[in-house]
Amino acid sequence: MKHASVRLVAGVAGTLALVASLAVATAGTAGNQAQHAAKYPAPKVPGAAAIKAKYGGESITFIGDSVGGSHARDLALAKQFTKDTGIKVKVVPHPAASDASYSQLARVFSSKSSSFDVAMIDVVWPGAFAPYLVDLKPKLGKAAKQHAQGIVQNDTVDGKLVAMPWFGDFGILYYRTDLLRKYGYTAPPKTWTQLFAMAKKIQDGEQAANDKFYGFVFQGNSYEGLTCDALEWYESAGAGGFIDNGKVTIDNPKGARILDQFRAQIGKITPRDVTTYQEGEAHTAFVEGNAAFMRNWPYAYSIGQDPKSSKIVGKFSVTVLPHASGKSVGTVGGWQLAVNRFSKHVDASIEFVRYMTSAPVQKFNAITNTNVPTIPAVARDKAVVKANPYLKPEIASVMRVTRPANSLKAHYNEGSKAIYQGINQILNGRPASSVLPSIESKLERILR
Ligand code: GLC
């Protein structure tokens, strides 16, 4: 089991890199995606008549997305599915923080409730939730073959396909091209130290006219997103991945140094309350023109390019995250669709998952919502590449790093909580050396 898990982690990272690099041959510059999105209709359901004949009239509940434009995306797709198949879909957005969403699902599963049928599950959860999920292999095994195999393996637990890949994710740096030019910079920062200095200079200049302006925003709240961001700081500083080869390594000098460096920036080049920011607060600051740099996932690109929500259309770009003494990296994220084992509508739910994870829907998601496709053929599609500039070779080839889900297994959420709570305390002012030992011992206790 342990060996298998380690292999799966490597598989996800490797395959995501592959999916992205497959698209690079035709990578171009981003067009105006907002206009494109408005014109792009939700795809029709293939074979709808047969589905309708069997399951039409059934009702299912889908626990879907909530960040950015994703709830609107879910509603548009659910509406199309209902129109074509007669299966009603109630879309309920999950809590914005992944860990809160985990707790919500865990409660439902532990009471064997059928209150939902289909849910989005985070890339770090298949191991923990496998016992509560339907094996999709008999019906969707063939469809799964078109997806990146590393992700399919990550969704396969003890031979059962417990979820279907929905979209991928990796951390990237967003920057204001107009402001870099204005302050005399010809390229985005390569190191964190450069980013801090550039953010300071731009902030000093811009704050004169806009007191809401800050240099850098990221996910500093005490929640799952901070585990993702901090993993990037660690790996890019050569400080390891919190748990390496089954051994807890989080308390180390390089890790302490990079955390203290970030702590020193809080309230200086970041808003003071960046320690309460999740993805949404970060992208709001950025698209409203109140930040020079942002760490976020690819979905935020579509929001920045949408004139309805953004004041910076055409004024920003994306690249790999900076590094310290290590290399640039991006944390692997992403979501799967799974069916509740206690559902009373398993077959209708599986048809919904089949549609939602199909190639035409992935193309729709990538173009309207800049979600990372998990189907390599979709990631190579010209229109997709045009809408998703993070698929360019120099960004897509970045090293992907994975959270320690396969070491922590069913205790991942608990372990990540120890990590993000501790790191949030550091960002809020405590020296890293006074907090890291207790995170380390908590993780050791969980692993024992
Ligand atoms: C994104 C990622 C997910 C991660 C979350 C953290 O949604 O796809 O994997 O857990 O962000 O905030």
Short mmCIF file of C-alpha atoms and ligand atoms in Angstrom, two decimals:
data_model
loop_
_atom_site.label_atom_id
_atom_site.label_comp_id
_atom_site.label_asym_id
_atom_site.label_seq_id
_atom_site.Cartn_x
_atom_site.Cartn_y
_atom_site.Cartn_z
CA MET A 1 0.00 0.00 0.00
CA LYS A 2 2.73 2.40 1.01
CA HIS A 3 4.78 1.81 -2.15
CA ALA A 4 1.70 2.15 -4.28
CA SER A 5 0.89 5.51 -2.67
CA VAL A 6 4.32 6.95 -3.30
CA ARG A 7 4.11 5.90 -6.91
CA LEU A 8 0.71 7.55 -7.23
CA VAL A 9 1.97 10.90 -6.00
CA ALA A 10 4.79 10.88 -8.50
CA GLY A 11 2.28 9.82 -11.13
CA VAL A 12 0.00 12.79 -10.56
CA ALA A 13 2.82 15.31 -10.67
CA GLY A 14 4.40 13.70 -13.70
CA THR A 15 1.22 13.39 -15.65
CA LEU A 16 0.07 16.91 -14.96
CA ALA A 17 3.36 18.12 -16.32
CA LEU A 18 2.74 15.89 -19.32
CA VAL A 19 -0.78 17.19 -19.91
CA ALA A 20 0.49 20.73 -19.84
CA SER A 21 3.53 20.07 -22.00
CA LEU A 22 1.42 18.31 -24.63
CA ALA A 23 -0.32 21.58 -25.17
CA VAL A 24 2.78 23.66 -25.60
CA ALA A 25 3.37 23.12 -29.27
CA THR A 26 0.51 25.39 -30.20
CA ALA A 27 0.59 27.73 -27.20
CA GLY A 28 -0.22 31.28 -28.13
CA THR A 29 -1.11 34.48 -26.34
CA ALA A 30 -4.37 34.94 -24.50
CA GLY A 31 -7.23 36.55 -26.34
CA ASN A 32 -10.15 38.30 -24.74
CA GLN A 33 -11.58 35.30 -22.96
CA ALA A 34 -14.51 37.11 -21.47
CA GLN A 35 -16.04 37.68 -24.88
CA HIS A 36 -15.27 34.13 -25.84
CA ALA A 37 -16.84 32.78 -22.65
CA ALA A 38 -20.07 34.66 -23.18
CA LYS A 39 -20.47 33.08 -26.61
CA TYR A 40 -19.46 29.56 -25.63
CA PRO A 41 -22.50 27.35 -24.96
CA ALA A 42 -22.61 24.37 -22.57
CA PRO A 43 -22.11 21.18 -24.64
CA LYS A 44 -25.03 18.85 -25.38
CA VAL A 45 -25.21 15.50 -23.58
CA PRO A 46 -24.20 12.65 -25.94
CA GLY A 47 -26.67 9.76 -26.02
CA ALA A 48 -29.21 11.80 -24.06
CA ALA A 49 -32.30 9.95 -25.34
CA ALA A 50 -31.16 6.62 -23.90
CA ILE A 51 -30.29 8.25 -20.56
CA LYS A 52 -33.66 9.98 -20.48
CA ALA A 53 -35.52 6.75 -21.17
CA LYS A 54 -33.86 5.08 -18.17
CA TYR A 55 -33.43 7.84 -15.58
CA GLY A 56 -35.45 10.84 -16.77
CA GLY A 57 -37.44 12.34 -13.88
CA GLU A 58 -34.91 11.36 -11.19
CA SER A 59 -33.41 14.15 -9.06
CA ILE A 60 -29.83 14.37 -7.87
CA THR A 61 -27.90 16.80 -5.70
CA PHE A 62 -24.43 17.92 -6.74
CA ILE A 63 -22.05 19.49 -4.23
CA GLY A 64 -20.16 21.76 -6.60
CA ASP A 65 -17.71 24.62 -6.71
CA SER A 66 -17.87 28.09 -5.22
CA VAL A 67 -14.74 30.01 -6.15
CA GLY A 68 -14.80 32.70 -8.87
CA GLY A 69 -17.03 31.90 -11.83
CA SER A 70 -17.25 28.20 -11.03
CA HIS A 71 -20.75 28.15 -9.52
CA ALA A 72 -22.09 29.78 -12.69
CA ARG A 73 -20.19 27.15 -14.69
CA ASP A 74 -21.79 24.34 -12.64
CA LEU A 75 -25.26 25.82 -13.06
CA ALA A 76 -24.87 26.17 -16.83
CA LEU A 77 -23.73 22.56 -17.17
CA ALA A 78 -26.41 21.19 -14.83
CA LYS A 79 -29.09 23.10 -16.75
CA GLN A 80 -27.95 21.61 -20.04
CA PHE A 81 -27.82 18.12 -18.51
CA THR A 82 -31.38 18.45 -17.18
CA LYS A 83 -32.65 19.84 -20.48
CA ASP A 84 -31.19 16.90 -22.43
CA THR A 85 -31.78 13.99 -20.01
CA GLY A 86 -34.72 15.00 -17.83
CA ILE A 87 -32.58 14.26 -14.73
CA LYS A 88 -32.95 17.19 -12.34
CA VAL A 89 -29.75 18.46 -10.72
CA LYS A 90 -29.71 20.60 -7.60
CA VAL A 91 -26.35 22.38 -7.47
CA VAL A 92 -25.12 23.24 -3.97
CA PRO A 93 -21.84 25.16 -3.78
CA HIS A 94 -19.40 23.74 -1.23
CA PRO A 95 -17.70 25.92 1.41
CA ALA A 96 -14.91 27.97 -0.16
CA ALA A 97 -12.15 26.43 2.00
CA SER A 98 -11.26 22.93 0.86
CA ASP A 99 -10.78 21.70 4.46
CA ALA A 100 -14.27 22.98 5.42
CA SER A 101 -15.67 21.18 2.41
CA TYR A 102 -13.85 18.03 3.56
CA SER A 103 -15.45 18.26 7.01
CA GLN A 104 -18.90 18.74 5.49
CA LEU A 105 -18.58 15.61 3.34
CA ALA A 106 -17.03 13.62 6.19
CA ARG A 107 -20.07 14.38 8.35
CA VAL A 108 -22.49 13.26 5.64
CA PHE A 109 -20.54 10.05 4.99
CA SER A 110 -20.24 9.14 8.65
CA SER A 111 -24.02 9.35 9.01
CA LYS A 112 -24.46 7.23 5.83
CA SER A 113 -26.66 9.99 4.48
CA SER A 114 -28.01 10.19 0.93
CA SER A 115 -28.40 13.97 1.21
CA PHE A 116 -26.13 14.41 -1.80
CA ASP A 117 -25.38 12.21 -4.78
CA VAL A 118 -22.35 13.67 -6.54
CA ALA A 119 -19.57 15.76 -4.99
CA MET A 120 -16.33 17.43 -6.02
CA ILE A 121 -13.46 15.92 -4.14
CA ASP A 122 -10.01 17.42 -3.76
CA VAL A 123 -6.95 15.65 -5.20
CA VAL A 124 -5.76 14.96 -1.63
CA TRP A 125 -8.91 13.08 -0.51
CA PRO A 126 -9.46 9.88 -2.55
CA GLY A 127 -7.56 7.82 0.02
CA ALA A 128 -9.62 9.16 2.92
CA PHE A 129 -13.06 8.94 1.25
CA ALA A 130 -12.67 5.75 -0.81
CA PRO A 131 -14.84 3.62 1.53
CA TYR A 132 -17.81 5.95 0.98
CA LEU A 133 -17.62 6.23 -2.80
CA VAL A 134 -19.07 4.20 -5.66
CA ASP A 135 -16.62 2.26 -7.83
CA LEU A 136 -17.02 3.99 -11.19
CA LYS A 137 -14.82 1.55 -13.08
CA PRO A 138 -17.56 -0.71 -14.49
CA LYS A 139 -19.35 2.22 -16.14
CA LEU A 140 -16.68 4.90 -16.57
CA GLY A 141 -13.45 2.87 -16.79
CA LYS A 142 -13.36 3.28 -20.56
CA ALA A 143 -13.99 7.04 -20.39
CA ALA A 144 -11.23 7.33 -17.77
CA LYS A 145 -8.68 6.11 -20.34
CA GLN A 146 -8.72 9.48 -22.11
CA HIS A 147 -7.64 11.32 -18.92
CA ALA A 148 -4.06 11.76 -17.69
CA GLN A 149 -3.26 8.38 -16.20
CA GLY A 150 -1.43 9.72 -13.13
CA ILE A 151 -4.61 11.41 -11.98
CA VAL A 152 -6.69 8.33 -12.75
CA GLN A 153 -4.27 6.32 -10.60
CA ASN A 154 -4.62 8.86 -7.81
CA ASP A 155 -8.40 8.34 -8.07
CA THR A 156 -7.99 4.57 -7.96
CA VAL A 157 -7.90 3.10 -4.46
CA ASP A 158 -7.46 -0.65 -3.95
CA GLY A 159 -8.39 -1.24 -7.59
CA LYS A 160 -11.58 0.83 -7.43
CA LEU A 161 -12.05 3.99 -9.49
CA VAL A 162 -13.55 6.09 -6.69
CA ALA A 163 -13.65 9.37 -8.64
CA MET A 164 -13.25 10.78 -12.15
CA PRO A 165 -10.78 13.62 -12.88
CA TRP A 166 -12.67 16.90 -13.20
CA PHE A 167 -9.94 19.56 -13.49
CA GLY A 168 -6.30 19.98 -12.53
CA ASP A 169 -4.54 22.86 -10.77
CA PHE A 170 -1.07 24.18 -10.02
CA GLY A 171 0.18 27.34 -8.34
CA ILE A 172 1.29 30.21 -10.59
CA LEU A 173 2.38 33.85 -10.27
CA TYR A 174 0.17 36.61 -11.64
CA TYR A 175 1.76 40.00 -12.28
CA ARG A 176 0.75 43.41 -13.62
CA THR A 177 2.56 43.94 -16.93
CA ASP A 178 1.65 47.65 -17.03
CA LEU A 179 3.05 48.32 -13.56
CA LEU A 180 6.25 46.38 -14.15
CA ARG A 181 6.84 48.57 -17.20
CA LYS A 182 5.92 51.75 -15.31
CA TYR A 183 8.50 51.01 -12.59
CA GLY A 184 11.24 50.06 -15.02
CA TYR A 185 11.15 46.26 -14.82
CA THR A 186 11.56 44.25 -17.98
CA ALA A 187 10.69 40.82 -16.54
CA PRO A 188 8.80 39.29 -13.61
CA PRO A 189 10.82 38.28 -10.52
CA LYS A 190 12.79 35.04 -10.53
CA THR A 191 13.42 34.89 -6.79
CA TRP A 192 11.29 35.66 -3.75
CA THR A 193 13.78 38.34 -2.73
CA GLN A 194 13.32 40.04 -6.11
CA LEU A 195 9.55 39.79 -5.77
CA PHE A 196 9.64 41.39 -2.31
CA ALA A 197 11.80 44.28 -3.60
CA MET A 198 9.71 44.86 -6.74
CA ALA A 199 6.48 44.66 -4.76
CA LYS A 200 7.82 47.29 -2.33
CA LYS A 201 8.85 49.72 -5.03
CA ILE A 202 5.59 49.40 -6.97
CA GLN A 203 3.54 49.65 -3.77
CA ASP A 204 5.38 52.78 -2.62
CA GLY A 205 4.60 54.41 -5.95
CA GLU A 206 0.99 53.28 -6.31
CA GLN A 207 -0.14 53.85 -2.71
CA ALA A 208 0.20 57.61 -3.23
CA ALA A 209 -2.95 57.50 -5.37
CA ASN A 210 -4.58 54.30 -4.05
CA ASP A 211 -4.30 53.50 -0.35
CA LYS A 212 -5.78 50.04 -0.94
CA PHE A 213 -2.85 49.05 -3.13
CA TYR A 214 -0.35 46.39 -1.99
CA GLY A 215 2.58 44.67 -3.60
CA PHE A 216 1.67 41.01 -3.13
CA VAL A 217 -1.35 38.90 -2.22
CA PHE A 218 -1.56 35.16 -1.62
CA GLN A 219 -3.49 32.60 0.47
CA GLY A 220 -2.41 33.31 4.06
CA ASN A 221 -5.55 32.22 5.93
CA SER A 222 -5.43 29.30 8.35
CA TYR A 223 -6.84 26.74 5.85
CA GLU A 224 -5.86 24.21 3.19
CA GLY A 225 -4.72 26.86 0.72
CA LEU A 226 -1.93 27.93 3.06
CA THR A 227 -0.57 24.38 3.10
CA CYS A 228 -0.39 24.66 -0.71
CA ASP A 229 1.32 28.07 -0.72
CA ALA A 230 3.76 27.16 2.04
CA LEU A 231 4.69 23.94 0.26
CA GLU A 232 5.78 26.10 -2.69
CA TRP A 233 7.87 28.32 -0.38
CA TYR A 234 9.49 25.23 1.17
CA GLU A 235 10.23 23.30 -2.01
CA SER A 236 11.46 26.44 -3.80
CA ALA A 237 13.88 27.04 -0.91
CA GLY A 238 15.23 23.48 -0.91
CA ALA A 239 13.49 22.86 2.44
CA GLY A 240 11.67 19.68 1.40
CA GLY A 241 8.00 18.77 1.31
CA PHE A 242 7.02 18.74 5.04
CA ILE A 243 7.09 14.92 5.07
CA ASP A 244 9.68 13.25 2.87
CA ASN A 245 9.97 9.52 2.32
CA GLY A 246 7.64 8.91 5.24
CA LYS A 247 9.70 11.06 7.63
CA VAL A 248 8.53 14.41 9.03
CA THR A 249 10.99 17.08 7.88
CA ILE A 250 9.05 20.32 8.34
CA ASP A 251 11.24 21.63 11.19
CA ASN A 252 14.44 22.46 9.32
CA PRO A 253 16.63 25.60 9.04
CA LYS A 254 15.86 26.37 5.38
CA GLY A 255 12.15 26.06 6.07
CA ALA A 256 12.39 28.31 9.11
CA ARG A 257 14.33 30.90 7.09
CA ILE A 258 11.82 31.14 4.23
CA LEU A 259 8.89 31.29 6.67
CA ASP A 260 10.55 34.10 8.63
CA GLN A 261 11.19 35.92 5.36
CA PHE A 262 7.50 35.72 4.51
CA ARG A 263 6.55 36.77 8.05
CA ALA A 264 8.67 39.91 7.62
CA GLN A 265 6.60 40.92 4.54
CA ILE A 266 3.19 40.80 6.22
CA GLY A 267 1.71 44.29 6.43
CA LYS A 268 4.79 45.58 4.64
CA ILE A 269 4.31 44.52 1.03
CA THR A 270 1.05 42.63 1.70
CA PRO A 271 -2.20 43.81 3.26
CA ARG A 272 -1.98 43.16 7.04
CA ASP A 273 -4.97 40.86 6.73
CA VAL A 274 -3.46 38.68 4.01
CA THR A 275 -3.32 36.17 6.88
CA THR A 276 -7.11 35.89 6.44
CA TYR A 277 -7.05 35.67 2.63
CA GLN A 278 -8.25 32.63 0.71
CA GLU A 279 -8.29 32.36 -3.11
CA GLY A 280 -11.30 34.69 -3.44
CA GLU A 281 -9.89 37.58 -1.40
CA ALA A 282 -6.62 37.33 -3.29
CA HIS A 283 -8.19 37.40 -6.77
CA THR A 284 -10.57 40.20 -5.77
CA ALA A 285 -7.65 42.39 -4.70
CA PHE A 286 -5.79 41.58 -7.90
CA VAL A 287 -8.62 42.06 -10.42
CA GLU A 288 -9.75 45.27 -8.74
CA GLY A 289 -6.31 46.65 -9.47
CA ASN A 290 -5.14 46.62 -5.85
CA ALA A 291 -2.10 44.33 -6.13
CA ALA A 292 1.03 44.09 -8.27
CA PHE A 293 1.58 40.33 -7.74
CA MET A 294 -0.63 37.42 -6.79
CA ARG A 295 -0.10 33.72 -6.16
CA ASN A 296 -3.18 31.79 -7.29
CA TRP A 297 -4.46 28.87 -9.40
CA PRO A 298 -5.26 29.11 -13.12
CA TYR A 299 -9.01 29.73 -12.61
CA ALA A 300 -8.24 33.34 -11.61
CA TYR A 301 -7.02 34.08 -15.13
CA SER A 302 -10.58 34.01 -16.50
CA ILE A 303 -11.73 36.46 -13.83
CA GLY A 304 -8.88 38.86 -14.58
CA GLN A 305 -9.84 38.77 -18.28
CA ASP A 306 -13.53 39.39 -17.69
CA PRO A 307 -14.44 43.08 -18.04
CA LYS A 308 -17.51 42.48 -15.85
CA SER A 309 -15.34 41.69 -12.82
CA SER A 310 -11.92 43.06 -13.70
CA LYS A 311 -10.25 46.44 -13.96
CA ILE A 312 -7.06 44.88 -15.30
CA VAL A 313 -8.15 43.19 -18.55
CA GLY A 314 -5.09 43.00 -20.80
CA LYS A 315 -2.83 44.43 -18.06
CA PHE A 316 -1.53 41.26 -16.46
CA SER A 317 0.24 38.05 -17.27
CA VAL A 318 1.22 34.78 -15.58
CA THR A 319 4.47 32.94 -15.02
CA VAL A 320 6.06 30.40 -12.71
CA LEU A 321 6.34 31.21 -9.02
CA PRO A 322 9.66 32.61 -7.76
CA HIS A 323 12.18 30.51 -5.85
CA ALA A 324 14.73 30.92 -3.07
CA SER A 325 17.78 28.64 -3.08
CA GLY A 326 15.84 25.86 -4.81
CA LYS A 327 13.88 25.79 -8.08
CA SER A 328 10.51 27.24 -9.00
CA VAL A 329 7.67 24.80 -8.28
CA GLY A 330 3.87 24.70 -8.30
CA THR A 331 1.74 22.74 -5.83
CA VAL A 332 -0.49 20.15 -7.51
CA GLY A 333 -4.18 20.79 -6.85
CA GLY A 334 -7.29 19.71 -8.66
CA TRP A 335 -10.74 18.24 -8.26
CA GLN A 336 -12.49 14.98 -9.03
CA LEU A 337 -16.16 14.03 -9.24
CA ALA A 338 -17.34 11.18 -7.04
CA VAL A 339 -20.65 9.44 -6.33
CA ASN A 340 -21.88 8.89 -2.77
CA ARG A 341 -22.20 5.16 -1.96
CA PHE A 342 -25.38 5.93 0.00
CA SER A 343 -27.01 7.72 -2.94
CA LYS A 344 -30.44 6.50 -4.02
CA HIS A 345 -29.71 7.53 -7.62
CA VAL A 346 -26.34 5.96 -8.36
CA ASP A 347 -26.92 5.33 -12.08
CA ALA A 348 -28.33 8.78 -12.83
CA SER A 349 -25.41 10.25 -10.86
CA ILE A 350 -22.89 8.28 -12.88
CA GLU A 351 -24.40 9.66 -16.10
CA PHE A 352 -23.98 13.17 -14.69
CA VAL A 353 -20.34 12.45 -13.86
CA ARG A 354 -19.81 10.95 -17.34
CA TYR A 355 -21.07 14.18 -18.92
CA MET A 356 -19.24 16.55 -16.56
CA THR A 357 -15.87 14.83 -17.06
CA SER A 358 -16.23 14.41 -20.84
CA ALA A 359 -13.90 16.09 -23.34
CA PRO A 360 -16.44 18.67 -24.61
CA VAL A 361 -17.21 19.80 -21.04
CA GLN A 362 -13.50 20.02 -20.19
CA LYS A 363 -13.07 22.24 -23.21
CA PHE A 364 -15.99 24.39 -22.06
CA ASN A 365 -14.47 24.64 -18.55
CA ALA A 366 -11.04 25.51 -19.87
CA ILE A 367 -12.31 28.22 -22.20
CA THR A 368 -14.93 29.81 -19.97
CA ASN A 369 -13.31 29.28 -16.56
CA THR A 370 -9.59 28.63 -17.30
CA ASN A 371 -9.71 25.28 -15.49
CA VAL A 372 -6.78 22.97 -16.23
CA PRO A 373 -7.95 20.07 -18.46
CA THR A 374 -7.15 16.54 -17.29
CA ILE A 375 -7.66 15.15 -20.81
CA PRO A 376 -4.42 15.62 -22.78
CA ALA A 377 -6.28 15.95 -26.10
CA VAL A 378 -8.26 18.88 -24.65
CA ALA A 379 -5.09 20.49 -23.33
CA ARG A 380 -3.72 20.37 -26.92
CA ASP A 381 -6.82 21.99 -28.43
CA LYS A 382 -5.92 25.32 -30.07
CA ALA A 383 -8.79 27.31 -28.58
CA VAL A 384 -7.98 25.91 -25.12
CA VAL A 385 -4.31 26.80 -25.40
CA LYS A 386 -5.18 30.31 -26.53
CA ALA A 387 -7.43 30.86 -23.53
CA ASN A 388 -5.02 29.34 -20.99
CA PRO A 389 -1.57 30.95 -21.26
CA TYR A 390 -0.26 28.96 -18.27
CA LEU A 391 -0.10 26.09 -20.78
CA LYS A 392 2.88 27.82 -22.44
CA PRO A 393 6.05 25.68 -22.23
CA GLU A 394 7.98 27.90 -19.84
CA ILE A 395 5.13 27.79 -17.31
CA ALA A 396 3.71 24.33 -17.93
CA SER A 397 7.08 22.64 -17.49
CA VAL A 398 7.48 23.91 -13.90
CA MET A 399 8.21 21.22 -11.33
CA ARG A 400 5.00 20.03 -9.64
CA VAL A 401 5.08 19.25 -5.94
CA THR A 402 2.49 17.26 -4.01
CA ARG A 403 1.12 17.65 -0.52
CA PRO A 404 1.86 14.71 1.79
CA ALA A 405 -1.52 13.03 1.24
CA ASN A 406 -0.09 9.62 0.58
CA SER A 407 1.96 9.60 3.79
CA LEU A 408 -0.91 10.91 5.91
CA LYS A 409 -3.59 8.87 4.07
CA ALA A 410 -6.95 9.05 5.88
CA HIS A 411 -5.39 11.57 8.33
CA TYR A 412 -4.39 14.02 5.63
CA ASN A 413 -6.87 16.69 6.70
CA GLU A 414 -5.70 16.51 10.31
CA GLY A 415 -2.04 16.70 9.30
CA SER A 416 -2.59 19.60 6.93
CA LYS A 417 -4.45 21.42 9.70
CA ALA A 418 -1.40 21.15 11.96
CA ILE A 419 0.67 22.60 9.10
CA TYR A 420 -1.56 25.52 8.13
CA GLN A 421 -2.49 26.50 11.68
CA GLY A 422 1.16 26.62 12.70
CA ILE A 423 2.27 28.50 9.61
CA ASN A 424 -0.57 30.99 10.01
CA GLN A 425 0.70 31.69 13.56
CA ILE A 426 4.13 32.36 12.11
CA LEU A 427 2.74 34.76 9.50
CA ASN A 428 0.88 36.47 12.34
CA GLY A 429 4.13 37.22 14.13
CA ARG A 430 5.64 34.21 15.90
CA PRO A 431 9.21 33.30 14.90
CA ALA A 432 9.29 30.06 12.89
CA SER A 433 11.67 28.43 15.39
CA SER A 434 9.05 28.76 18.13
CA VAL A 435 6.31 27.04 16.12
CA LEU A 436 7.91 24.45 13.82
CA PRO A 437 8.83 21.96 16.57
CA SER A 438 5.20 21.64 17.62
CA ILE A 439 4.01 21.16 14.01
CA GLU A 440 6.70 18.51 13.63
CA SER A 441 5.62 16.62 16.73
CA LYS A 442 1.93 16.80 15.78
CA LEU A 443 2.71 15.31 12.37
CA GLU A 444 4.84 12.61 13.97
CA ARG A 445 2.00 11.71 16.31
CA ILE A 446 -0.39 11.43 13.36
CA LEU A 447 2.01 9.23 11.41
CA ARG A 448 2.60 6.86 14.34
C1 GLC B 1 -7.50 24.60 -5.14
C2 GLC B 1 -6.85 23.27 -5.46
C3 GLC B 1 -7.06 22.29 -4.34
C4 GLC B 1 -6.58 22.89 -3.05
C5 GLC B 1 -7.25 24.22 -2.77
C6 GLC B 1 -6.67 24.88 -1.54
O1 GLC B 1 -8.89 24.46 -5.14
O2 GLC B 1 -7.34 22.73 -6.65
O3 GLC B 1 -6.37 21.09 -4.62
O4 GLC B 1 -6.75 22.02 -1.96
O5 GLC B 1 -7.11 25.08 -3.86
O6 GLC B 1 -7.25 26.09 -1.26
#
